[in-house]
Coordinates of C-alpha atoms and ligand atoms in Angstrom, one line a residue:
X1 CA 121.9 88.8 108.3
X2 CA 118.2 88.9 108.4
X3 CA 116.9 91.8 110.5
X4 CA 114.6 90.6 113.2
X5 CA 112.2 92.8 115.1
X6 CA 109.8 92.0 117.9
X7 CA 106.8 93.2 119.7
X8 CA 106.6 91.9 123.3
X9 CA 103.3 92.8 124.9
X10 CA 102.4 92.0 128.5
X11 CA 98.9 90.5 128.3
X12 CA 97.5 92.6 131.2
X13 CA 94.8 94.6 129.5
X14 CA 93.7 95.8 126.1
X15 CA 96.2 96.9 123.4
X16 CA 96.9 100.6 124.1
X17 CA 97.3 102.8 121.0
X18 CA 100.8 103.7 122.1
X19 CA 101.8 100.1 122.2
X20 CA 100.0 99.5 118.9
X21 CA 102.3 102.2 117.5
X22 CA 105.3 100.4 118.8
X23 CA 104.1 97.2 117.2
X24 CA 103.4 99.0 113.9
X25 CA 106.9 100.6 113.9
X26 CA 108.5 97.2 114.4
X27 CA 106.3 95.7 111.7
X28 CA 107.1 98.5 109.2
X29 CA 110.8 98.3 109.9
X30 CA 110.8 94.5 109.5
X31 CA 108.8 94.8 106.3
X32 CA 111.1 97.5 105.0
X33 CA 114.1 95.3 105.6
X34 CA 112.5 92.1 104.3
X35 CA 113.1 90.8 107.8
X36 CA 111.0 89.1 110.4
X37 CA 108.4 90.5 112.8
X38 CA 108.2 88.3 115.9
X39 CA 105.5 88.5 118.6
X40 CA 106.4 87.4 122.1
X41 CA 103.9 87.3 125.0
X42 CA 105.5 88.5 128.3
X43 CA 103.2 86.8 130.7
X44 CA 105.4 85.9 133.6
X45 CA 103.3 88.0 135.9
X46 CA 100.6 85.4 136.4
X47 CA 98.4 87.6 138.6
X48 CA 98.1 90.4 136.1
X49 CA 98.2 88.4 132.9
X50 CA 95.2 86.7 131.3
X51 CA 94.6 84.6 128.3
X52 CA 91.6 86.9 127.4
X53 CA 94.0 89.8 127.2
X54 CA 96.5 87.9 125.1
X55 CA 93.7 86.8 122.7
X56 CA 92.4 90.4 122.5
X57 CA 95.9 91.9 121.8
X58 CA 96.7 89.3 119.1
X59 CA 93.3 89.8 117.5
X60 CA 93.8 93.6 117.5
X61 CA 97.3 93.1 115.9
X62 CA 95.7 90.9 113.2
X63 CA 92.9 93.4 112.7
X64 CA 95.5 96.2 112.2
X65 CA 97.1 94.1 109.5
X66 CA 100.3 93.4 111.5
X67 CA 100.9 89.7 110.8
X68 CA 103.8 88.1 112.5
X69 CA 106.2 85.5 111.0
X70 CA 106.9 84.0 114.4
X71 CA 104.9 84.1 117.6
X72 CA 101.7 82.6 119.1
X73 CA 100.0 80.4 116.6
X74 CA 102.9 80.7 114.1
X75 CA 105.6 78.3 115.0
X76 CA 109.2 79.2 114.2
X77 CA 112.7 78.1 115.0
X78 CA 112.9 80.2 118.2
X79 CA 109.8 79.2 120.2
X80 CA 108.0 78.9 122.4
X81 CA 106.8 82.5 122.1
X82 CA 105.1 82.8 125.5
X83 CA 107.4 83.5 128.4
X84 CA 105.3 81.3 130.7
X85 CA 106.4 78.4 128.5
X86 CA 110.1 79.3 128.7
X87 CA 110.7 79.0 132.4
X88 CA 113.2 76.2 132.1
X89 CA 115.2 78.3 129.7
X90 CA 115.5 81.2 132.2
X91 CA 116.3 78.8 135.0
X92 CA 119.3 77.3 133.0
X93 CA 120.7 80.8 132.2
X94 CA 120.2 81.9 135.8
X95 CA 122.1 78.8 136.9
X96 CA 124.9 79.6 134.5
X97 CA 125.3 83.1 135.9
X98 CA 125.2 81.7 139.4
X99 CA 127.8 79.2 138.6
X100 CA 130.1 81.9 137.3
X101 CA 129.6 84.1 140.3
X102 CA 127.7 86.7 138.2
X103 CA 124.6 86.2 140.2
X104 CA 123.9 85.6 143.9
X105 CA 121.1 84.6 146.3
X106 CA 119.3 87.3 148.1
X107 CA 117.4 86.6 151.2
X108 CA 116.2 90.2 151.9
X109 CA 112.5 90.3 152.7
X110 CA 110.1 92.8 151.1
X111 CA 110.0 94.7 154.4
X112 CA 113.7 94.9 154.7
X113 CA 114.0 96.1 151.1
X114 CA 111.4 98.8 151.7
X115 CA 113.1 100.1 154.8
X116 CA 116.5 100.1 153.0
X117 CA 114.9 102.1 150.3
X118 CA 113.4 104.6 152.6
X119 CA 116.6 105.1 154.5
X120 CA 118.5 105.6 151.2
X121 CA 116.0 108.2 150.0
X122 CA 116.1 110.0 153.4
X123 CA 119.9 110.1 153.2
X124 CA 119.8 111.4 149.6
X125 CA 121.4 108.2 148.2
X126 CA 120.2 106.3 145.1
X127 CA 117.2 104.0 146.0
X128 CA 118.8 101.0 144.3
X129 CA 119.5 97.8 146.1
X130 CA 122.4 98.3 148.6
X131 CA 124.0 94.9 147.9
X132 CA 123.2 93.5 151.4
X133 CA 123.4 89.8 150.3
X134 CA 126.1 90.2 147.7
X135 CA 128.9 89.3 150.0
X136 CA 127.2 86.6 152.1
X137 CA 129.7 83.7 152.7
X138 CA 128.9 80.7 150.5
X139 CA 128.6 78.6 153.6
X140 CA 125.9 80.8 155.0
X141 CA 124.0 80.8 151.7
X142 CA 124.1 77.0 151.6
X143 CA 122.9 76.7 155.2
X144 CA 120.0 79.1 154.7
X145 CA 118.9 77.4 151.5
X146 CA 119.0 74.0 153.1
X147 CA 117.0 75.3 156.0
X148 CA 114.3 76.1 153.4
X149 CA 114.7 79.8 153.4
X150 CA 113.5 81.4 150.1
X151 CA 115.9 83.4 148.1
X152 CA 115.7 85.5 144.9
X153 CA 118.6 85.6 142.5
X154 CA 120.2 88.9 141.8
X155 CA 122.6 89.9 139.1
X156 CA 125.9 91.0 140.4
X157 CA 126.3 94.2 138.4
X158 CA 130.0 94.6 137.6
X159 CA 131.8 97.8 138.5
X160 CA 131.4 100.1 135.6
X161 CA 131.9 103.8 135.4
X162 CA 129.1 104.2 132.9
X163 CA 127.1 102.3 130.4
X164 CA 126.7 103.8 126.9
X165 CA 124.9 102.7 123.9
X166 CA 123.9 104.1 120.5
X167 CA 120.1 104.4 120.2
X168 CA 118.8 104.7 116.7
X169 CA 116.3 107.3 117.8
X170 CA 118.0 109.1 120.7
X171 CA 121.6 108.9 119.6
X172 CA 124.3 108.3 122.2
X173 CA 122.7 107.4 125.6
X174 CA 124.8 107.3 128.8
X175 CA 123.9 106.0 132.2
X176 CA 126.1 106.3 135.2
X177 CA 127.1 102.9 136.5
X178 CA 126.7 103.7 140.2
X179 CA 122.9 104.1 140.0
X180 CA 122.5 100.6 138.7
X181 CA 121.7 98.4 141.7
X182 CA 121.9 94.6 141.4
X183 CA 118.6 93.7 139.8
X184 CA 116.6 90.6 140.7
X185 CA 116.7 88.2 137.8
X186 CA 114.7 85.3 139.3
X187 CA 112.2 86.0 142.1
X188 CA 112.0 83.9 145.2
X189 CA 109.0 82.0 143.7
X190 CA 111.0 81.1 140.7
X191 CA 109.5 83.5 138.2
X192 CA 112.1 85.4 136.1
X193 CA 112.1 89.2 136.3
X194 CA 111.4 91.2 133.2
X195 CA 115.0 92.5 132.7
X196 CA 116.4 89.0 132.7
X197 CA 113.7 87.2 130.6
X198 CA 113.8 89.9 128.0
X199 CA 117.5 89.6 127.5
X200 CA 117.5 85.8 127.4
X201 CA 114.6 85.9 124.9
X202 CA 115.8 88.7 122.7
X203 CA 119.2 87.0 122.5
X204 CA 117.9 83.4 121.8
X205 CA 115.3 84.7 119.4
X206 CA 118.1 86.4 117.6
X207 CA 116.4 89.8 117.7
X208 CA 118.6 92.3 115.8
X209 CA 116.6 95.4 116.7
X210 CA 114.7 96.2 119.9
X211 CA 112.3 99.0 119.2
X212 CA 110.2 99.9 122.2
X213 CA 108.7 102.7 124.3
X214 CA 111.0 105.2 126.0
X215 CA 109.6 104.0 129.4
X216 CA 112.0 101.1 129.0
X217 CA 115.1 103.2 128.4
X218 CA 116.3 103.1 132.0
X219 CA 116.2 99.3 131.9
X220 CA 118.5 99.2 128.9
X221 CA 121.8 99.6 130.8
X222 CA 121.0 96.6 133.1
X223 CA 120.0 94.6 130.1
X224 CA 123.3 95.5 128.3
X225 CA 125.3 94.4 131.3
X226 CA 123.3 91.1 131.3
X227 CA 124.0 90.5 127.6
X228 CA 127.6 90.9 128.4
X229 CA 127.5 88.6 131.4
X230 CA 125.7 85.9 129.4
X231 CA 128.1 86.2 126.5
X232 CA 125.5 87.4 124.1
X233 CA 125.8 90.2 121.5
X234 CA 123.3 93.0 122.3
X235 CA 120.8 94.1 119.6
X236 CA 120.5 97.6 118.3
X237 CA 118.1 99.6 120.4
X238 CA 115.6 102.3 119.5
X239 CA 113.5 103.9 122.1
X240 CA 110.3 105.7 120.9
X241 CA 109.1 108.8 122.6
X242 CA 105.8 108.2 124.3
X243 CA 102.4 109.1 122.8
X244 CA 100.8 111.9 124.8
X245 CA 97.4 113.2 125.4
X246 CA 96.4 116.8 124.5
X247 CA 97.8 118.0 127.9
X248 CA 101.2 116.5 127.1
X249 CA 100.9 113.8 129.8
X250 CA 101.3 110.2 128.6
X251 CA 98.1 109.1 126.9
X252 CA 96.0 107.3 129.5
X253 CA 92.4 106.3 130.3
X254 CA 91.7 109.8 131.7
X255 CA 92.1 111.2 128.2
X256 CA 89.3 109.0 127.0
X257 CA 89.5 106.3 124.4
X258 CA 93.0 104.7 124.4
X259 CA 92.7 101.1 123.3
X260 CA 92.6 99.7 119.8
X261 CA 89.6 97.6 120.8
X262 CA 87.6 100.7 121.7
X263 CA 88.5 102.4 118.4
X264 CA 87.6 99.2 116.6
X265 CA 84.2 99.0 118.4
X266 CA 83.5 102.6 117.4
X267 CA 83.7 101.8 113.7
X268 CA 87.2 103.1 112.9
X269 CA 88.8 101.3 110.0
X270 CA 92.0 99.3 110.7
X271 CA 93.8 100.8 107.7
X272 CA 92.9 104.3 108.9
X273 CA 94.1 103.7 112.5
X274 CA 97.3 102.0 111.2
X275 CA 98.0 105.0 108.9
X276 CA 97.3 107.5 111.6
X277 CA 99.5 105.7 114.2
X278 CA 102.4 105.6 111.6
X279 CA 102.3 109.4 111.6
X280 CA 102.9 109.6 115.4
X281 CA 106.6 110.6 115.5
X282 CA 107.4 109.7 111.9
X283 CA 106.6 111.3 108.5
X284 CA 106.5 109.5 105.2
X285 CA 107.8 112.6 103.4
X286 CA 106.3 114.1 100.3
X287 CA 102.9 115.8 100.3
X288 CA 100.6 112.9 101.1
X289 CA 100.2 111.5 104.6
X290 CA 97.5 109.1 103.6
X291 CA 99.3 106.1 102.2
X292 CA 98.6 102.4 102.1
X293 CA 100.6 100.4 104.7
X294 CA 102.8 98.8 102.1
X295 CA 103.9 102.2 100.9
X296 CA 104.5 103.3 104.5
X297 CA 106.7 100.2 104.9
X298 CA 108.6 101.0 101.7
X299 CA 109.5 104.5 103.1
X300 CA 109.9 103.6 106.8
X301 CA 113.3 104.0 108.6
X302 CA 113.6 103.8 112.3
X303 CA 116.4 106.3 112.1
X304 CA 113.9 108.8 110.7
X305 CA 111.6 108.6 113.8
X306 CA 111.6 111.9 115.8
X307 CA 112.9 112.2 119.3
X308 CA 110.1 114.3 120.7
X309 CA 106.8 113.1 122.1
X310 CA 103.8 113.1 119.8
X311 CA 100.3 114.1 120.7
X312 CA 97.5 111.8 119.9
X313 CA 94.9 113.8 118.0
X314 CA 91.5 112.2 117.8
X315 CA 90.4 114.9 115.3
X316 CA 93.2 114.0 112.9
X317 CA 92.4 110.3 113.3
X318 CA 88.8 111.0 112.4
X319 CA 90.0 112.9 109.3
X320 CA 92.1 110.0 108.2
X321 CA 89.3 107.6 108.9
X322 CA 86.9 109.7 106.7
X323 CA 89.4 109.5 104.0
X324 CA 89.5 105.7 104.0
X325 CA 85.8 105.4 104.5
X326 CA 85.0 107.4 101.3
X327 CA 87.3 105.1 99.4
X328 CA 85.8 101.9 100.7
X329 CA 84.6 99.4 98.1
X330 CA 80.8 99.0 98.2
X331 CA 80.8 95.5 99.6
X332 CA 83.1 96.2 102.4
X333 CA 81.1 99.3 103.4
X334 CA 78.0 97.2 103.5
X335 CA 79.7 94.5 105.6
X336 CA 81.0 97.1 108.1
X337 CA 77.8 99.1 108.3
X338 CA 75.4 96.1 108.6
X339 CA 76.0 95.6 112.4
X340 CA 75.4 99.3 112.9
X341 CA 72.1 99.2 111.1
X342 CA 71.2 96.2 113.3
X343 CA 72.2 98.0 116.4
X344 CA 70.1 101.0 115.4
X345 CA 67.1 98.7 114.9
X346 CA 66.9 99.5 111.2
X347 CA 67.6 96.0 109.9
X348 CA 67.6 92.4 111.1
X349 CA 69.0 89.7 108.9
X350 CA 68.5 91.6 105.6
X351 CA 68.0 89.4 102.5
X352 CA 69.6 90.2 99.1
X353 CA 67.3 93.2 98.3
X354 CA 67.5 94.5 101.8
X355 CA 71.3 94.3 101.8
X356 CA 71.5 96.0 98.4
X357 CA 69.4 98.8 99.7
X358 CA 71.4 99.2 102.9
X359 CA 74.6 99.3 100.9
X360 CA 73.2 102.1 98.7
X361 CA 72.0 104.2 101.6
X362 CA 75.3 103.6 103.5
X363 CA 77.2 105.1 100.6
X364 CA 74.9 108.1 100.5
X365 CA 75.7 108.8 104.2
X366 CA 79.4 107.9 104.2
X367 CA 80.7 111.3 103.2
X368 CA 79.2 113.1 106.1
X369 CA 80.4 110.9 109.0
X370 CA 83.6 110.2 110.9
X371 CA 83.0 106.6 111.5
X372 CA 80.9 103.7 110.1
X373 CA 78.8 103.4 113.3
X374 CA 77.5 107.0 112.7
X375 CA 76.0 106.0 109.3
X376 CA 72.6 104.9 110.6
X377 CA 72.2 108.2 112.5
X378 CA 72.4 110.1 109.2
X379 CA 69.7 107.9 107.8
X380 CA 67.2 108.1 110.6
X381 CA 64.9 110.2 108.4
X382 CA 64.2 107.1 106.4
X383 CA 63.1 104.9 109.2
X384 CA 61.7 107.2 111.8
X385 CA 59.4 109.6 110.0
X386 CA 56.9 111.0 112.4
X387 CA 54.8 114.1 111.5
X388 CA 53.6 114.8 115.0
X389 CA 57.2 114.7 116.3
X390 CA 58.4 117.0 113.5
X391 CA 55.6 119.5 114.2
X392 CA 56.4 119.4 117.9
X393 CA 59.6 121.3 117.1
X394 CA 58.5 125.0 117.3
X395 CA 61.0 126.1 114.7
X396 CA 59.7 123.5 112.1
X397 CA 56.1 124.4 112.9
X398 CA 56.8 128.1 112.4
X399 CA 58.5 127.4 109.1
X400 CA 55.8 125.2 107.6
X401 CA 53.0 127.4 108.8
X402 CA 54.1 130.2 106.5
X403 CA 51.7 130.8 103.6
X404 CA 54.2 129.9 100.9
X405 CA 55.3 126.8 102.8
X406 CA 51.8 125.6 103.2
X407 CA 51.2 126.1 99.5
X408 CA 54.4 124.1 98.6
X409 CA 53.4 121.3 100.9
X410 CA 49.8 121.2 99.5
X411 CA 51.2 121.1 95.9
X412 CA 53.7 118.4 96.9
X413 CA 51.0 116.2 98.2
X414 CA 48.9 116.7 95.1
X415 CA 51.9 116.1 92.7
X416 CA 53.1 113.0 94.5
X417 CA 49.6 111.5 94.6
X418 CA 49.6 111.6 90.9
X419 CA 53.1 110.2 90.3
X420 CA 54.8 106.8 90.5
X421 CA 57.5 106.3 93.1
X422 CA 60.3 108.9 92.8
X423 CA 63.7 108.0 91.4
X424 CA 66.5 110.4 90.4
X425 CA 64.8 111.4 87.1
X426 CA 61.4 111.5 88.8
X427 CA 62.7 114.0 91.4
X428 CA 64.0 116.3 88.6
X429 CA 60.6 116.2 87.0
X430 CA 58.9 116.8 90.3
X431 CA 61.0 119.9 91.0
X432 CA 60.1 121.4 87.7
X433 CA 56.4 120.7 88.2
X434 CA 56.6 122.1 91.7
X435 CA 58.2 125.3 90.5
X436 CA 55.4 125.8 87.9
X437 CA 52.7 124.9 90.3
X438 CA 53.8 127.2 93.2
X439 CA 55.9 129.9 91.6
X440 CA 58.4 129.2 94.4
X441 CA 62.1 128.5 94.0
X442 CA 65.3 128.0 95.9
X443 CA 65.0 127.7 99.7
X444 CA 61.3 128.7 99.7
X445 CA 60.6 125.7 97.6
X446 CA 63.1 123.1 98.9
X447 CA 62.9 123.7 102.6
X448 CA 59.2 122.9 102.9
X449 CA 59.8 119.8 100.7
X450 CA 62.6 118.7 102.9
X451 CA 60.6 119.1 106.1
X452 CA 57.5 117.4 104.6
X453 CA 59.5 114.4 103.3
X454 CA 62.1 113.9 105.9
X455 CA 60.5 115.5 109.0
X456 CA 63.7 117.4 109.6
X457 CA 65.1 120.8 108.7
X458 CA 68.5 119.6 107.8
X459 CA 70.2 116.5 106.4
X460 CA 71.7 115.2 103.2
X461 CA 70.9 116.7 99.7
X462 CA 67.3 116.1 98.6
X463 CA 68.6 114.7 95.3
X464 CA 69.9 111.8 97.3
X465 CA 67.4 111.6 100.1
X466 CA 64.1 111.7 98.2
X467 CA 64.9 108.8 95.7
X468 CA 66.2 106.8 98.7
X469 CA 62.9 107.2 100.6
X470 CA 60.9 105.9 97.7
X471 CA 63.3 103.1 96.9
X472 CA 63.0 102.0 100.6
X473 CA 59.2 102.2 100.4
X474 CA 59.3 99.7 97.5
X475 CA 61.2 97.0 99.4
X476 CA 59.1 93.9 99.8
X477 CA 58.1 93.1 103.4
X478 CA 60.4 90.4 104.7
X479 CA 63.5 92.0 103.3
X480 CA 64.7 92.4 106.8
X481 CA 64.7 96.2 106.6
X482 CA 62.4 98.2 108.8
X483 CA 59.4 99.4 106.7
X484 CA 59.9 102.8 105.2
X485 CA 57.0 105.2 104.5
X486 CA 57.1 106.5 100.9
X487 CA 57.2 110.2 99.8
X488 CA 53.6 110.2 98.7
X489 CA 52.4 109.0 102.1
X490 CA 54.7 111.4 103.9
X491 CA 53.5 114.5 102.0
X492 CA 49.8 113.4 102.5
X493 CA 50.3 113.0 106.2
X494 CA 52.0 116.3 106.5
X495 CA 49.3 118.2 104.5
X496 CA 46.7 116.5 106.6
X497 CA 48.3 117.5 109.9
X498 CA 48.6 121.1 108.7
X499 CA 44.9 121.1 107.7
X500 CA 45.7 121.4 104.0
X501 CA 43.1 119.8 101.8
Ligands
LIG601 N1 106.5 93.5 128.0 C1 107.0 94.9 127.9 C2 105.9 95.8 127.9 O1 104.8 95.5 127.5 C3 107.8 95.1 126.7 C4 109.2 95.2 127.0 C5 110.2 95.4 125.9 O2 109.7 95.7 124.8 O3 111.3 95.2 126.1 O4 106.1 97.0 128.3

């Protein structure tokens, strides 16, 4: 039998990284088994659900590379895949339970339920529904319904000592039967309740494995009893320990960035985020944790997922992301970095030459950043050279006003005035000429060169930075890249500002 997994998001906000991990584990398990990954939208809560949220979640799943074989936009044999389009199906199944006496009408008002709950808590009893309407005479029920009174439907939970199931992650799980109050299955406004809709859907969609967050484990006994009442075979369950923040509380907004959309907007790569999420509670074994998603799928087994909660570590995510960034093909790096260059004001609609240059400089900076959007920041020296601003920094001023530094900068201006634009070879020749001209070497030589050409006292290696400056200076106007001042002009401006003739 084909193994069928599903991810069932409620479209009430952005895709949380913890839920993305749930989706990923389902996807990996389905892929591993050559089975199906189904996406179902649980949108029966009309007030909290929105189509924007649904679109965002689906887009984030696609972005992460988690394609589904059945679900919104991909028709299959078990649709529709939105609960709001399945109301008739729930109604029929609820009627069936009602007809068999396995469900009953409940007329209790919200106020009544609340005061029952308080009384139970005060008396130290379980706060579950006390069964007030379970034994209403059929005649009374008919009369009240005919009089237009609104009723919810509740599942008449059978007398059971305990409910037990084998969880693929948690092993044998037992719940005592007497804490399971009769759950609402259809609300008085006709909307199905989660516990009911999820059972009907998972059964009709022939889901073989329900892999979801541990926050749903206490729903599972009710769901199992509903499977039985409806005559369905239950799926195998696996409940994943939650993803925690550094303080070991469930990861939430107060820990900072928690949604896939936010990581995406910050320039994380989908393959990096997916790889990192796979490591939350599972290990691919072997030495290497950085593996392509297909290889993760080849190794993935739900039964190997750990039982303990995992802590979301943004540092480790950044590390994984750096790894993938360094390996990016040139074209993809350019494509990803272009919006960041635009946002920094360094390029608008670059042409072929402009794009080629941006691609080159992006690859110079990629080693030193955590995320693509930080690339332009490393390249600021190209676009924002300003002698006055550099000299306004007291430390830089003190450094360049030393006798040797002044000599180096003077010689640099002279050398550059006499040379063509500097490329890699040109920079090697320049260094040799500068050593001879000044007698300086090492930091005494290179630090003043760095300051004079980049306006900064730190940054990437000069072997990379200097040729990039002059390459940028050669770009024709109209390339869409903000004009870059060349090395010759920079050195001359610096010498002038320091009063070196
Ligand atoms: N719609 C539920 C949620 O987003 C999923 C329930 C389930 O997986 O059974 O939490």
